Amino acid sequence: MTEIVPLQALKDNYVWTLRNATHAAVVDPGEARPVLEYLAREKLQLAAILATHHHPDHVGGIPQLLAAHRVPVYGPKREPIPTLTDPIAEGDTVSIPELGVTLSVLDIPGHTRAHIAYYGVESLFCGDTLFACGCGRLFEGTAEQMMSSLAKLAALPDATRVFCGHEYTLANIAFAQAVEPANAALAARLARDGKLRAAGKPTLPSTLGEERATNPFLRCREPAVVESANKYLGARISDPVRVFAAIREWKNRF
Ligand SMILES: [Zn+2]
């Protein structure tokens, strides 16, 4: 039985740790210290390191982890991560026999040029592409790329648990409410996640079903989202990519 545990790193990053009684694998270790401390405290052996993209707050801890543990490092083939031992892309799978887990790899460019996600055990590790109630900034890709990456993730089953890279949920919900003030599912989400944060707990994982119901970046065809994008732009548009680009730009200024 694989358990998935959040380790807090840096300011608001999560290093998602898949574990059983003896072994662990970590996703996006931006910092080594919390991982090393957790492995020592729980008497676990590291089995693998998985990276979603090249940003330092996701891969910065890898060299120090490798100094203590010789394990494979999986990550996007077309991004500059010097510590990778196993460069991968969509169509590849990652097997972690120590955990009895196999994950498939999806290409989801947009935040960075070759960002990948890992999907398996009803779980999605999506780095800085899909956030709880939001999405990543477009640093190296276009709105069109990001939108099709998000659509690929949104096509996974409703029950899929979403493990993203940062605790941005409350700020994202505040923006989502500006876009869709009448969305009742958003109000319910704010009430629940506000309580979790007040108790110092993560709001993650969410589920894909919940993201489809509340995340404005997955809802660019909804009339209320189109209307808000039009108000923001002061123009009449309905093309979903333009709606997406408008609310992404609005969020940057929000
Ligand atoms: Zn990033």
Coordinates of N, CA and C and ligand atoms in Angstrom, one line a residue:
M1 N 0.9 -1.2 0.0 CA 0.0 0.0 0.0 C 0.9 1.2 0.0
T2 N 0.7 2.1 -1.0 CA 1.5 3.3 -1.1 C 0.8 4.4 -0.5
E3 N 1.5 5.1 0.3 CA 0.9 6.3 1.0 C 1.6 7.5 0.3
I4 N 0.9 8.7 0.2 CA 1.6 9.8 -0.4 C 1.5 11.0 0.7
V5 N 2.7 11.4 1.0 CA 2.9 12.4 2.1 C 3.5 13.7 1.6
P6 N 2.9 14.8 2.1 CA 3.5 16.1 1.7 C 4.7 16.5 2.6
L7 N 5.8 16.8 2.1 CA 6.9 17.4 2.9 C 7.0 18.9 2.4
Q8 N 7.0 19.8 3.4 CA 7.0 21.2 3.0 C 8.5 21.6 2.8
A9 N 8.7 22.4 1.7 CA 10.0 22.8 1.4 C 10.0 24.3 1.0
L10 N 11.1 25.0 1.1 CA 11.2 26.4 0.8 C 10.0 27.2 1.3
K11 N 9.5 28.1 0.6 CA 8.4 28.9 1.1 C 7.0 28.2 1.1
D12 N 6.6 27.7 -0.1 CA 5.3 27.1 -0.2 C 5.3 25.9 -1.2
N13 N 6.5 25.3 -1.3 CA 6.5 24.1 -2.1 C 6.2 22.8 -1.4
Y14 N 5.6 21.8 -2.1 CA 5.5 20.5 -1.5 C 6.4 19.5 -2.3
V15 N 7.1 18.7 -1.5 CA 7.8 17.6 -2.1 C 6.9 16.4 -1.8
W16 N 6.2 15.9 -2.8 CA 5.3 14.8 -2.6 C 6.1 13.5 -2.5
T17 N 5.9 12.7 -1.4 CA 6.7 11.6 -1.1 C 5.8 10.3 -1.1
L18 N 6.1 9.4 -2.1 CA 5.3 8.1 -2.1 C 6.1 7.2 -1.3
R19 N 5.4 6.5 -0.4 CA 6.2 5.6 0.6 C 5.4 4.3 0.9
N20 N 6.1 3.3 1.3 CA 5.5 2.2 2.0 C 6.3 2.0 3.3
A21 N 6.3 0.8 3.8 CA 7.0 0.6 5.2 C 8.5 0.8 5.1
T22 N 9.1 0.6 3.9 CA 10.5 0.5 3.8 C 11.2 1.5 2.9
H23 N 10.4 1.9 1.9 CA 11.0 2.8 0.8 C 10.2 4.0 0.5
A24 N 10.8 5.0 -0.2 CA 10.1 6.2 -0.6 C 10.7 6.7 -1.9
A25 N 9.8 7.4 -2.6 CA 10.2 8.1 -3.8 C 9.7 9.5 -3.7
V26 N 10.5 10.5 -4.2 CA 10.1 11.9 -4.0 C 9.9 12.6 -5.3
V27 N 8.9 13.5 -5.4 CA 8.6 14.2 -6.6 C 9.0 15.7 -6.3
D28 N 9.8 16.3 -7.2 CA 10.2 17.7 -7.1 C 10.8 18.1 -5.8
P29 N 12.0 17.5 -5.4 CA 12.6 18.0 -4.2 C 13.4 19.3 -4.4
G30 N 12.7 20.4 -4.2 CA 13.4 21.7 -4.3 C 14.4 21.9 -3.3
E31 N 14.3 21.1 -2.2 CA 15.2 21.3 -1.1 C 15.5 19.9 -0.6
A32 N 16.7 19.6 -0.1 CA 17.0 18.2 0.3 C 16.7 18.0 1.8
R33 N 16.9 19.1 2.6 CA 16.8 18.9 4.1 C 15.5 18.2 4.6
P34 N 14.3 18.7 4.2 CA 13.1 18.0 4.7 C 13.0 16.6 4.3
V35 N 13.5 16.3 3.1 CA 13.5 14.9 2.6 C 14.5 14.0 3.4
L36 N 15.7 14.5 3.6 CA 16.7 13.7 4.4 C 16.2 13.5 5.8
E37 N 15.6 14.5 6.4 CA 15.1 14.4 7.8 C 14.0 13.4 7.8
Y38 N 13.1 13.4 6.9 CA 11.9 12.5 6.9 C 12.4 11.1 6.7
L39 N 13.3 10.9 5.7 CA 13.8 9.5 5.5 C 14.5 8.9 6.8
A40 N 15.3 9.8 7.4 CA 16.0 9.3 8.7 C 15.0 9.0 9.8
R41 N 14.0 9.9 9.9 CA 13.0 9.8 11.0 C 12.2 8.5 10.8
E42 N 11.8 8.3 9.6 CA 10.9 7.1 9.3 C 11.6 5.9 8.9
K43 N 13.0 5.9 8.9 CA 13.8 4.8 8.6 C 13.5 4.2 7.2
L44 N 13.4 5.1 6.2 CA 13.1 4.7 4.8 C 14.3 4.8 3.9
Q45 N 14.3 4.0 2.9 CA 15.3 4.0 1.9 C 14.8 4.7 0.7
L46 N 15.6 5.7 0.2 CA 15.1 6.4 -1.0 C 15.2 5.4 -2.2
A47 N 14.2 5.4 -3.1 CA 14.2 4.5 -4.2 C 14.3 5.2 -5.6
A48 N 13.8 6.5 -5.6 CA 13.8 7.2 -6.9 C 13.5 8.7 -6.6
I49 N 14.0 9.5 -7.6 CA 13.6 11.0 -7.6 C 13.0 11.3 -8.9
L50 N 11.8 12.0 -8.8 CA 11.1 12.3 -10.0 C 11.0 13.9 -10.1
A51 N 11.3 14.4 -11.3 CA 11.2 15.9 -11.5 C 10.2 16.2 -12.6
T52 N 9.4 17.2 -12.4 CA 8.4 17.6 -13.4 C 8.9 18.7 -14.3
H53 N 9.8 19.5 -13.9 CA 10.4 20.6 -14.7 C 11.7 21.1 -14.1
H54 N 12.3 22.0 -14.8 CA 13.7 22.3 -14.4 C 13.9 23.5 -13.4
H55 N 12.8 24.1 -12.9 CA 12.9 25.2 -12.0 C 13.6 24.8 -10.7
P56 N 14.5 25.7 -10.2 CA 15.3 25.3 -9.0 C 14.4 25.0 -7.8
D57 N 13.2 25.5 -7.6 CA 12.4 25.2 -6.5 C 11.8 23.8 -6.6
H58 N 12.1 23.1 -7.7 CA 11.6 21.7 -7.9 C 12.8 20.7 -8.0
V59 N 14.0 21.2 -8.4 CA 15.1 20.3 -8.5 C 16.3 20.6 -7.7
G60 N 16.3 21.7 -6.9 CA 17.4 22.2 -6.2 C 18.0 21.3 -5.2
G61 N 17.2 20.4 -4.7 CA 17.7 19.4 -3.6 C 18.3 18.2 -4.2
I62 N 18.2 18.0 -5.5 CA 18.6 16.7 -6.0 C 20.1 16.4 -5.8
P63 N 21.1 17.3 -6.1 CA 22.5 16.9 -5.9 C 22.8 16.5 -4.4
Q64 N 22.2 17.1 -3.4 CA 22.4 16.8 -2.0 C 21.8 15.4 -1.7
L65 N 20.6 15.1 -2.3 CA 20.0 13.8 -2.1 C 20.9 12.7 -2.7
L66 N 21.4 13.0 -3.9 CA 22.2 12.0 -4.6 C 23.5 11.7 -3.8
A67 N 24.0 12.7 -3.1 CA 25.3 12.5 -2.4 C 25.0 11.5 -1.3
A68 N 23.8 11.4 -0.8 CA 23.5 10.5 0.3 C 22.8 9.2 -0.2
H69 N 22.2 9.2 -1.4 CA 21.4 8.0 -1.9 C 21.7 7.9 -3.4
R70 N 22.2 6.8 -3.8 CA 22.4 6.6 -5.3 C 21.1 6.0 -5.8
V71 N 20.3 6.8 -6.5 CA 19.0 6.4 -7.0 C 18.8 7.0 -8.4
P72 N 17.9 6.4 -9.2 CA 17.6 7.0 -10.5 C 16.9 8.3 -10.3
V73 N 17.2 9.2 -11.3 CA 16.5 10.5 -11.3 C 15.8 10.7 -12.6
Y74 N 14.5 10.7 -12.6 CA 13.6 10.8 -13.8 C 13.2 12.3 -14.0
G75 N 13.2 12.7 -15.2 CA 12.7 14.1 -15.5 C 12.6 14.3 -17.0
P76 N 12.1 15.5 -17.3 CA 11.9 15.8 -18.8 C 13.2 15.8 -19.6
K77 N 13.1 15.0 -20.7 CA 14.2 14.9 -21.6 C 14.7 16.2 -22.2
R78 N 13.7 17.1 -22.5 CA 14.1 18.3 -23.2 C 14.3 19.5 -22.3
E79 N 14.7 19.3 -21.0 CA 14.9 20.4 -20.1 C 16.3 20.3 -19.5
P80 N 16.9 21.4 -19.2 CA 18.3 21.4 -18.6 C 18.3 21.0 -17.1
I81 N 18.3 19.7 -16.9 CA 18.5 19.2 -15.5 C 19.7 18.3 -15.5
P82 N 20.9 18.8 -15.1 CA 22.1 18.0 -15.2 C 22.1 16.7 -14.4
T83 N 21.3 16.6 -13.4 CA 21.4 15.4 -12.5 C 20.5 14.3 -13.0
L84 N 19.8 14.4 -14.1 CA 18.9 13.4 -14.6 C 19.7 12.1 -15.0
T85 N 19.3 10.9 -14.5 CA 19.9 9.7 -15.0 C 19.0 9.1 -16.1
D86 N 17.7 9.4 -16.0 CA 16.7 8.8 -16.9 C 15.8 9.9 -17.5
P87 N 16.2 10.5 -18.6 CA 15.4 11.5 -19.3 C 14.2 10.8 -20.0
I88 N 13.0 11.4 -19.7 CA 11.8 10.8 -20.2 C 10.9 11.8 -20.9
A89 N 9.9 11.3 -21.6 CA 8.8 12.1 -22.2 C 7.6 11.2 -22.3
E90 N 6.5 11.9 -22.9 CA 5.2 11.2 -23.0 C 5.4 9.8 -23.7
G91 N 4.7 8.8 -23.2 CA 4.8 7.5 -23.8 C 5.7 6.6 -22.9
D92 N 6.6 7.2 -22.1 CA 7.5 6.5 -21.2 C 6.7 6.1 -19.9
T93 N 7.2 5.1 -19.2 CA 6.6 4.9 -17.9 C 7.8 4.8 -16.9
V94 N 7.4 5.1 -15.7 CA 8.4 5.0 -14.6 C 8.0 3.9 -13.6
S95 N 8.8 2.9 -13.5 CA 8.5 1.8 -12.5 C 9.4 2.0 -11.3
I96 N 8.7 1.9 -10.2 CA 9.5 1.9 -8.9 C 9.1 0.6 -8.2
P97 N 9.9 -0.4 -8.5 CA 9.6 -1.8 -8.0 C 9.6 -1.8 -6.4
E98 N 10.4 -1.0 -5.8 CA 10.4 -1.1 -4.3 C 9.1 -0.7 -3.7
L99 N 8.3 0.1 -4.5 CA 7.0 0.6 -4.0 C 5.8 -0.1 -4.8
G100 N 6.2 -1.0 -5.8 CA 5.1 -1.6 -6.6 C 4.3 -0.6 -7.3
V101 N 4.9 0.5 -7.8 CA 4.2 1.6 -8.4 C 4.7 1.8 -9.8
T102 N 3.8 1.9 -10.8 CA 4.2 2.3 -12.1 C 3.4 3.6 -12.5
L103 N 4.1 4.6 -13.0 CA 3.5 5.9 -13.4 C 3.7 6.1 -14.9
S104 N 2.7 6.6 -15.5 CA 2.9 7.0 -16.9 C 3.2 8.5 -17.0
V105 N 3.9 8.8 -18.1 CA 4.4 10.2 -18.3 C 3.6 10.9 -19.3
L106 N 3.2 12.2 -19.0 CA 2.5 13.0 -20.0 C 3.3 14.3 -20.2
D107 N 3.3 14.7 -21.5 CA 4.0 16.0 -21.8 C 2.9 17.1 -21.6
I108 N 3.3 18.0 -20.8 CA 2.3 19.2 -20.5 C 3.1 20.5 -20.6
P109 N 3.6 20.9 -21.8 CA 4.3 22.1 -21.9 C 3.4 23.4 -21.7
G110 N 4.1 24.5 -21.4 CA 3.3 25.7 -21.2 C 4.0 26.6 -20.1
H111 N 4.1 26.0 -18.9 CA 4.8 26.7 -17.8 C 6.3 26.7 -18.1
T112 N 6.8 25.5 -18.5 CA 8.2 25.4 -19.1 C 8.0 24.7 -20.4
R113 N 9.1 24.6 -21.2 CA 8.9 24.1 -22.6 C 8.7 22.6 -22.7
A114 N 9.2 21.8 -21.7 CA 9.0 20.4 -21.8 C 8.5 19.8 -20.4
H115 N 7.8 20.6 -19.7 CA 7.2 20.1 -18.4 C 6.5 18.8 -18.6
I116 N 6.7 17.9 -17.6 CA 5.9 16.6 -17.7 C 5.1 16.4 -16.4
A117 N 4.1 15.5 -16.5 CA 3.4 15.0 -15.3 C 3.5 13.5 -15.2
Y118 N 3.3 13.0 -14.0 CA 3.3 11.6 -13.7 C 1.9 11.2 -13.3
Y119 N 1.4 10.1 -13.9 CA 0.1 9.7 -13.6 C 0.0 8.2 -13.3
G120 N -0.6 7.9 -12.2 CA -0.8 6.4 -11.8 C -1.3 6.4 -10.4
V121 N -1.7 5.2 -9.9 CA -2.3 5.0 -8.6 C -3.3 6.1 -8.3
E122 N -4.2 6.3 -9.3 CA -5.3 7.3 -9.2 C -4.7 8.7 -8.8
S123 N -3.5 9.0 -9.1 CA -2.9 10.2 -8.7 C -2.1 10.9 -9.8
L124 N -2.1 12.2 -9.8 CA -1.5 13.0 -10.8 C -0.5 14.0 -10.1
F125 N 0.8 13.9 -10.6 CA 1.8 14.8 -10.0 C 2.1 15.8 -11.2
C126 N 1.6 17.0 -11.0 CA 1.6 17.9 -12.2 C 2.4 19.2 -12.0
G127 N 3.3 19.2 -11.0 CA 4.2 20.3 -10.8 C 3.5 21.6 -10.8
D128 N 4.0 22.5 -11.7 CA 3.5 23.9 -11.8 C 2.6 24.1 -13.0
T129 N 1.9 23.1 -13.5 CA 1.0 23.2 -14.6 C -0.4 23.4 -14.1
L130 N -1.0 22.4 -13.6 CA -2.4 22.5 -13.0 C -2.2 22.7 -11.5
F131 N -2.7 23.8 -10.9 CA -2.7 24.1 -9.5 C -4.1 23.9 -9.0
A132 N -4.3 23.7 -7.7 CA -5.6 23.7 -7.1 C -6.3 25.0 -7.4
C133 N -7.3 25.0 -8.2 CA -8.1 26.2 -8.6 C -7.3 27.2 -9.4
G134 N -6.2 26.8 -10.0 CA -5.4 27.7 -10.8 C -4.5 27.0 -11.8
C135 N -3.6 27.7 -12.4 CA -2.6 27.1 -13.3 C -1.3 27.9 -13.2
G136 N -0.2 27.3 -13.7 CA 1.1 28.0 -13.6 C 1.2 29.1 -14.6
R137 N 2.2 29.9 -14.4 CA 2.4 31.0 -15.3 C 3.1 30.5 -16.6
L138 N 2.9 31.3 -17.7 CA 3.5 30.9 -19.0 C 4.9 31.5 -19.1
F139 N 5.9 30.7 -18.6 CA 7.3 31.2 -18.7 C 7.9 30.9 -20.1
E140 N 7.7 29.7 -20.5 CA 8.4 29.2 -21.8 C 7.4 28.7 -22.8
G141 N 6.1 28.8 -22.6 CA 5.2 28.3 -23.6 C 4.1 29.3 -23.9
T142 N 3.2 28.9 -24.8 CA 2.1 29.8 -25.2 C 0.8 29.4 -24.5
A143 N -0.2 30.3 -24.6 CA -1.5 30.1 -24.0 C -2.1 28.8 -24.7
E144 N -1.9 28.7 -25.9 CA -2.4 27.5 -26.7 C -1.9 26.2 -26.1
Q145 N -0.5 26.2 -25.9 CA 0.1 25.0 -25.4 C -0.4 24.7 -24.0
M146 N -0.5 25.7 -23.2 CA -0.9 25.5 -21.8 C -2.3 25.0 -21.7
M147 N -3.2 25.5 -22.6 CA -4.5 25.1 -22.6 C -4.7 23.7 -23.0
S148 N -3.9 23.3 -24.0 CA -4.0 21.9 -24.4 C -3.4 20.9 -23.4
S149 N -2.4 21.4 -22.7 CA -1.8 20.6 -21.6 C -2.9 20.4 -20.5
L150 N -3.6 21.5 -20.2 CA -4.6 21.4 -19.1 C -5.7 20.5 -19.6
A151 N -6.1 20.6 -20.8 CA -7.2 19.7 -21.4 C -6.8 18.3 -21.3
K152 N -5.5 18.0 -21.5 CA -5.1 16.6 -21.4 C -5.2 16.1 -20.0
L153 N -4.9 16.9 -19.0 CA -5.0 16.5 -17.6 C -6.5 16.4 -17.2
A154 N -7.3 17.4 -17.7 CA -8.7 17.4 -17.4 C -9.5 16.2 -17.9
A155 N -8.9 15.5 -18.9 CA -9.5 14.3 -19.5 C -9.3 13.1 -18.6
L156 N -8.5 13.1 -17.6 CA -8.3 12.0 -16.7 C -9.6 11.8 -15.8
P157 N -9.7 10.6 -15.2 CA -11.0 10.4 -14.4 C -11.2 11.4 -13.3
D158 N -12.5 11.7 -13.0 CA -12.9 12.6 -11.9 C -12.2 12.3 -10.6
A159 N -12.0 11.1 -10.3 CA -11.5 10.7 -8.9 C -10.0 10.9 -8.8
T160 N -9.3 11.2 -9.9 CA -7.8 11.4 -9.9 C -7.5 12.4 -8.8
R161 N -6.5 12.1 -8.0 CA -6.1 13.0 -7.0 C -5.0 13.9 -7.6
V162 N -5.1 15.2 -7.3 CA -4.2 16.2 -7.9 C -3.2 16.7 -6.9
F163 N -1.9 16.3 -7.1 CA -0.8 16.7 -6.3 C 0.0 17.7 -7.0
C164 N -0.2 19.0 -6.8 CA 0.6 20.0 -7.5 C 1.7 20.5 -6.6
G165 N 2.5 21.4 -7.2 CA 3.8 21.8 -6.6 C 3.8 22.8 -5.5
H166 N 2.7 23.6 -5.4 CA 2.7 24.7 -4.4 C 1.4 24.8 -3.7
E167 N 1.4 25.4 -2.5 CA 0.2 25.7 -1.7 C -0.2 27.1 -2.1
Y168 N -1.0 27.2 -3.2 CA -1.5 28.5 -3.7 C -3.0 28.6 -3.6
T169 N -3.6 27.6 -3.0 CA -5.0 27.4 -3.2 C -5.9 28.6 -2.8
L170 N -5.7 29.1 -1.6 CA -6.6 30.2 -1.2 C -6.6 31.4 -2.1
A171 N -5.3 31.8 -2.5 CA -5.2 32.9 -3.4 C -5.9 32.6 -4.7
N172 N -5.7 31.4 -5.2 CA -6.3 31.0 -6.4 C -7.9 31.0 -6.3
I173 N -8.4 30.6 -5.2 CA -9.9 30.6 -5.0 C -10.4 32.0 -5.1
A174 N -9.6 32.9 -4.4 CA -10.0 34.4 -4.4 C -10.1 34.9 -5.9
F175 N -9.2 34.5 -6.7 CA -9.2 34.9 -8.1 C -10.4 34.3 -8.8
A176 N -10.5 33.0 -8.6 CA -11.6 32.2 -9.3 C -13.0 32.8 -8.9
Q177 N -13.1 33.3 -7.7 CA -14.4 34.0 -7.3 C -14.6 35.3 -8.0
A178 N -13.5 36.0 -8.4 CA -13.6 37.2 -9.2 C -14.1 36.9 -10.6
V179 N -13.6 35.7 -11.1 CA -14.0 35.3 -12.4 C -15.5 34.8 -12.5
E180 N -15.8 34.0 -11.5 CA -17.1 33.3 -11.4 C -17.8 33.5 -10.1
P181 N -18.3 34.7 -9.8 CA -18.8 35.1 -8.5 C -20.0 34.2 -8.1
A182 N -20.7 33.6 -9.0 CA -21.9 32.9 -8.7 C -21.7 31.4 -8.6
N183 N -20.5 30.9 -8.7 CA -20.2 29.5 -8.7 C -20.3 29.0 -7.2
A184 N -21.3 28.2 -6.9 CA -21.5 27.7 -5.6 C -20.5 26.7 -5.1
A185 N -20.0 26.0 -6.1 CA -18.9 25.0 -5.7 C -17.6 25.7 -5.2
L186 N -17.4 26.9 -5.7 CA -16.2 27.7 -5.3 C -16.4 28.2 -3.9
A187 N -17.6 28.6 -3.5 CA -17.9 29.1 -2.2 C -17.7 27.9 -1.2
A188 N -18.1 26.7 -1.6 CA -18.0 25.6 -0.7 C -16.5 25.2 -0.5
R189 N -15.8 25.4 -1.7 CA -14.4 25.0 -1.6 C -13.6 26.0 -0.7
L190 N -14.0 27.3 -0.8 CA -13.3 28.3 0.1 C -13.6 28.0 1.5
A191 N -14.8 27.6 1.9 CA -15.1 27.4 3.3 C -14.3 26.2 3.8
R192 N -14.2 25.1 3.0 CA -13.5 23.9 3.4 C -11.9 24.2 3.5
D193 N -11.4 24.8 2.4 CA -9.9 25.0 2.3 C -9.5 26.1 3.3
G194 N -10.3 27.1 3.5 CA -10.0 28.1 4.5 C -9.8 27.5 5.9
K195 N -10.7 26.5 6.2 CA -10.5 25.8 7.5 C -9.2 25.0 7.6
L196 N -8.9 24.3 6.5 CA -7.7 23.5 6.4 C -6.5 24.4 6.7
R197 N -6.4 25.5 6.0 CA -5.2 26.4 6.1 C -5.2 27.0 7.5
A198 N -6.3 27.3 8.1 CA -6.3 27.9 9.4 C -5.8 26.9 10.4
A199 N -6.0 25.6 10.1 CA -5.5 24.5 11.0 C -4.0 24.1 10.6
G200 N -3.5 24.9 9.6 CA -2.1 24.6 9.2 C -1.9 23.3 8.4
K201 N -3.1 22.9 7.8 CA -3.0 21.7 6.9 C -3.0 22.0 5.4
P202 N -2.4 21.1 4.6 CA -2.4 21.3 3.2 C -3.9 21.2 2.6
T203 N -4.1 22.0 1.6 CA -5.4 21.9 0.9 C -5.4 20.8 -0.2
L204 N -4.2 20.1 -0.3 CA -4.0 19.1 -1.4 C -4.0 17.7 -0.8
P205 N -4.3 16.7 -1.6 CA -4.7 16.8 -3.0 C -6.1 17.2 -3.1
S206 N -6.4 17.8 -4.3 CA -7.8 18.0 -4.7 C -8.1 16.9 -5.6
T207 N -9.2 16.9 -6.3 CA -9.5 15.9 -7.3 C -9.8 16.6 -8.6
L208 N -9.6 15.8 -9.7 CA -9.9 16.4 -11.0 C -11.4 16.8 -11.2
G209 N -12.3 16.1 -10.6 CA -13.7 16.4 -10.7 C -13.9 17.8 -10.1
E210 N -13.2 18.0 -8.9 CA -13.4 19.3 -8.2 C -12.7 20.4 -9.1
E211 N -11.6 20.1 -9.7 CA -11.0 21.2 -10.5 C -11.9 21.5 -11.7
R212 N -12.5 20.5 -12.3 CA -13.4 20.8 -13.4 C -14.5 21.7 -13.0
A213 N -15.0 21.6 -11.7 CA -16.1 22.3 -11.3 C -15.8 23.7 -10.8
T214 N -14.5 24.0 -10.5 CA -14.1 25.2 -9.8 C -13.0 26.0 -10.5
N215 N -12.1 25.3 -11.2 CA -10.9 25.9 -11.7 C -11.2 26.7 -13.0
P216 N -11.1 28.1 -12.9 CA -11.5 28.9 -14.1 C -10.7 28.5 -15.4
F217 N -9.4 28.1 -15.2 CA -8.6 27.8 -16.3 C -9.0 26.5 -17.0
L218 N -9.8 25.7 -16.4 CA -10.4 24.5 -17.1 C -11.8 24.8 -17.6
R219 N -12.3 26.0 -17.4 CA -13.7 26.4 -17.6 C -13.8 27.5 -18.7
C220 N -12.9 27.6 -19.6 CA -12.9 28.7 -20.6 C -14.0 28.7 -21.6
R221 N -14.9 27.6 -21.5 CA -16.0 27.6 -22.4 C -17.3 27.9 -21.6
E222 N -17.2 28.1 -20.3 CA -18.4 28.4 -19.5 C -18.8 29.9 -19.8
P223 N -20.1 30.1 -20.0 CA -20.5 31.5 -20.3 C -20.1 32.5 -19.3
A224 N -20.1 32.1 -18.0 CA -19.7 33.1 -16.9 C -18.3 33.5 -17.0
V225 N -17.4 32.5 -17.4 CA -16.0 32.8 -17.5 C -15.7 33.6 -18.8
V226 N -16.4 33.3 -19.9 CA -16.3 34.1 -21.1 C -16.7 35.5 -20.9
E227 N -17.8 35.7 -20.1 CA -18.3 37.0 -19.9 C -17.3 37.8 -19.0
S228 N -16.7 37.2 -18.0 CA -15.7 37.9 -17.2 C -14.5 38.3 -18.0
A229 N -14.0 37.4 -18.9 CA -12.9 37.7 -19.7 C -13.2 38.8 -20.6
N230 N -14.4 38.9 -21.1 CA -14.8 40.0 -22.0 C -14.8 41.3 -21.2
K231 N -15.3 41.3 -20.0 CA -15.3 42.5 -19.1 C -13.8 43.0 -18.9
Y232 N -12.9 42.0 -18.6 CA -11.5 42.3 -18.3 C -10.9 43.0 -19.5
L233 N -11.2 42.4 -20.7 CA -10.5 42.9 -21.9 C -11.2 44.1 -22.5
G234 N -12.5 44.3 -22.1 CA -13.3 45.4 -22.8 C -13.5 45.1 -24.2
A235 N -13.6 43.8 -24.6 CA -13.8 43.4 -26.0 C -14.7 42.2 -26.0
R236 N -15.2 41.8 -27.1 CA -16.1 40.6 -27.2 C -15.3 39.5 -27.9
I237 N -14.9 38.5 -27.1 CA -14.3 37.3 -27.6 C -15.0 36.1 -27.1
S238 N -14.8 35.0 -27.8 CA -15.4 33.7 -27.3 C -14.4 32.5 -27.5
D239 N -13.4 32.7 -28.4 CA -12.5 31.7 -28.6 C -11.8 31.2 -27.3
P240 N -11.9 29.9 -26.9 CA -11.4 29.5 -25.6 C -10.0 29.8 -25.3
V241 N -9.1 29.8 -26.4 CA -7.7 30.1 -26.2 C -7.5 31.6 -25.8
R242 N -8.3 32.4 -26.4 CA -8.2 33.9 -26.1 C -8.8 34.1 -24.7
V243 N -9.9 33.4 -24.4 CA -10.5 33.5 -23.0 C -9.4 33.1 -22.0
F244 N -8.8 32.0 -22.3 CA -7.7 31.5 -21.4 C -6.6 32.5 -21.2
A245 N -6.1 33.0 -22.3 CA -5.0 34.0 -22.3 C -5.4 35.2 -21.5
A246 N -6.7 35.7 -21.6 CA -7.2 36.9 -20.9 C -7.2 36.6 -19.4
I247 N -7.7 35.5 -19.0 CA -7.8 35.3 -17.5 C -6.4 35.0 -16.9
R248 N -5.5 34.4 -17.8 CA -4.2 34.2 -17.3 C -3.5 35.5 -17.0
E249 N -3.7 36.4 -18.0 CA -3.1 37.8 -17.8 C -3.7 38.5 -16.6
W250 N -5.0 38.4 -16.5 CA -5.7 39.0 -15.4 C -5.2 38.5 -14.1
K251 N -5.0 37.2 -14.0 CA -4.5 36.6 -12.7 C -3.1 37.1 -12.4
N252 N -2.3 37.4 -13.4 CA -0.9 37.9 -13.1 C -1.0 39.3 -12.4
R253 N -2.1 40.0 -12.7 CA -2.2 41.4 -12.1 C -3.1 41.4 -10.9
F254 N -3.7 40.3 -10.6 CA -4.7 40.3 -9.6 C -4.2 40.5 -8.2
Ligands
ZN1 ZN 8.0 26.2 -12.0

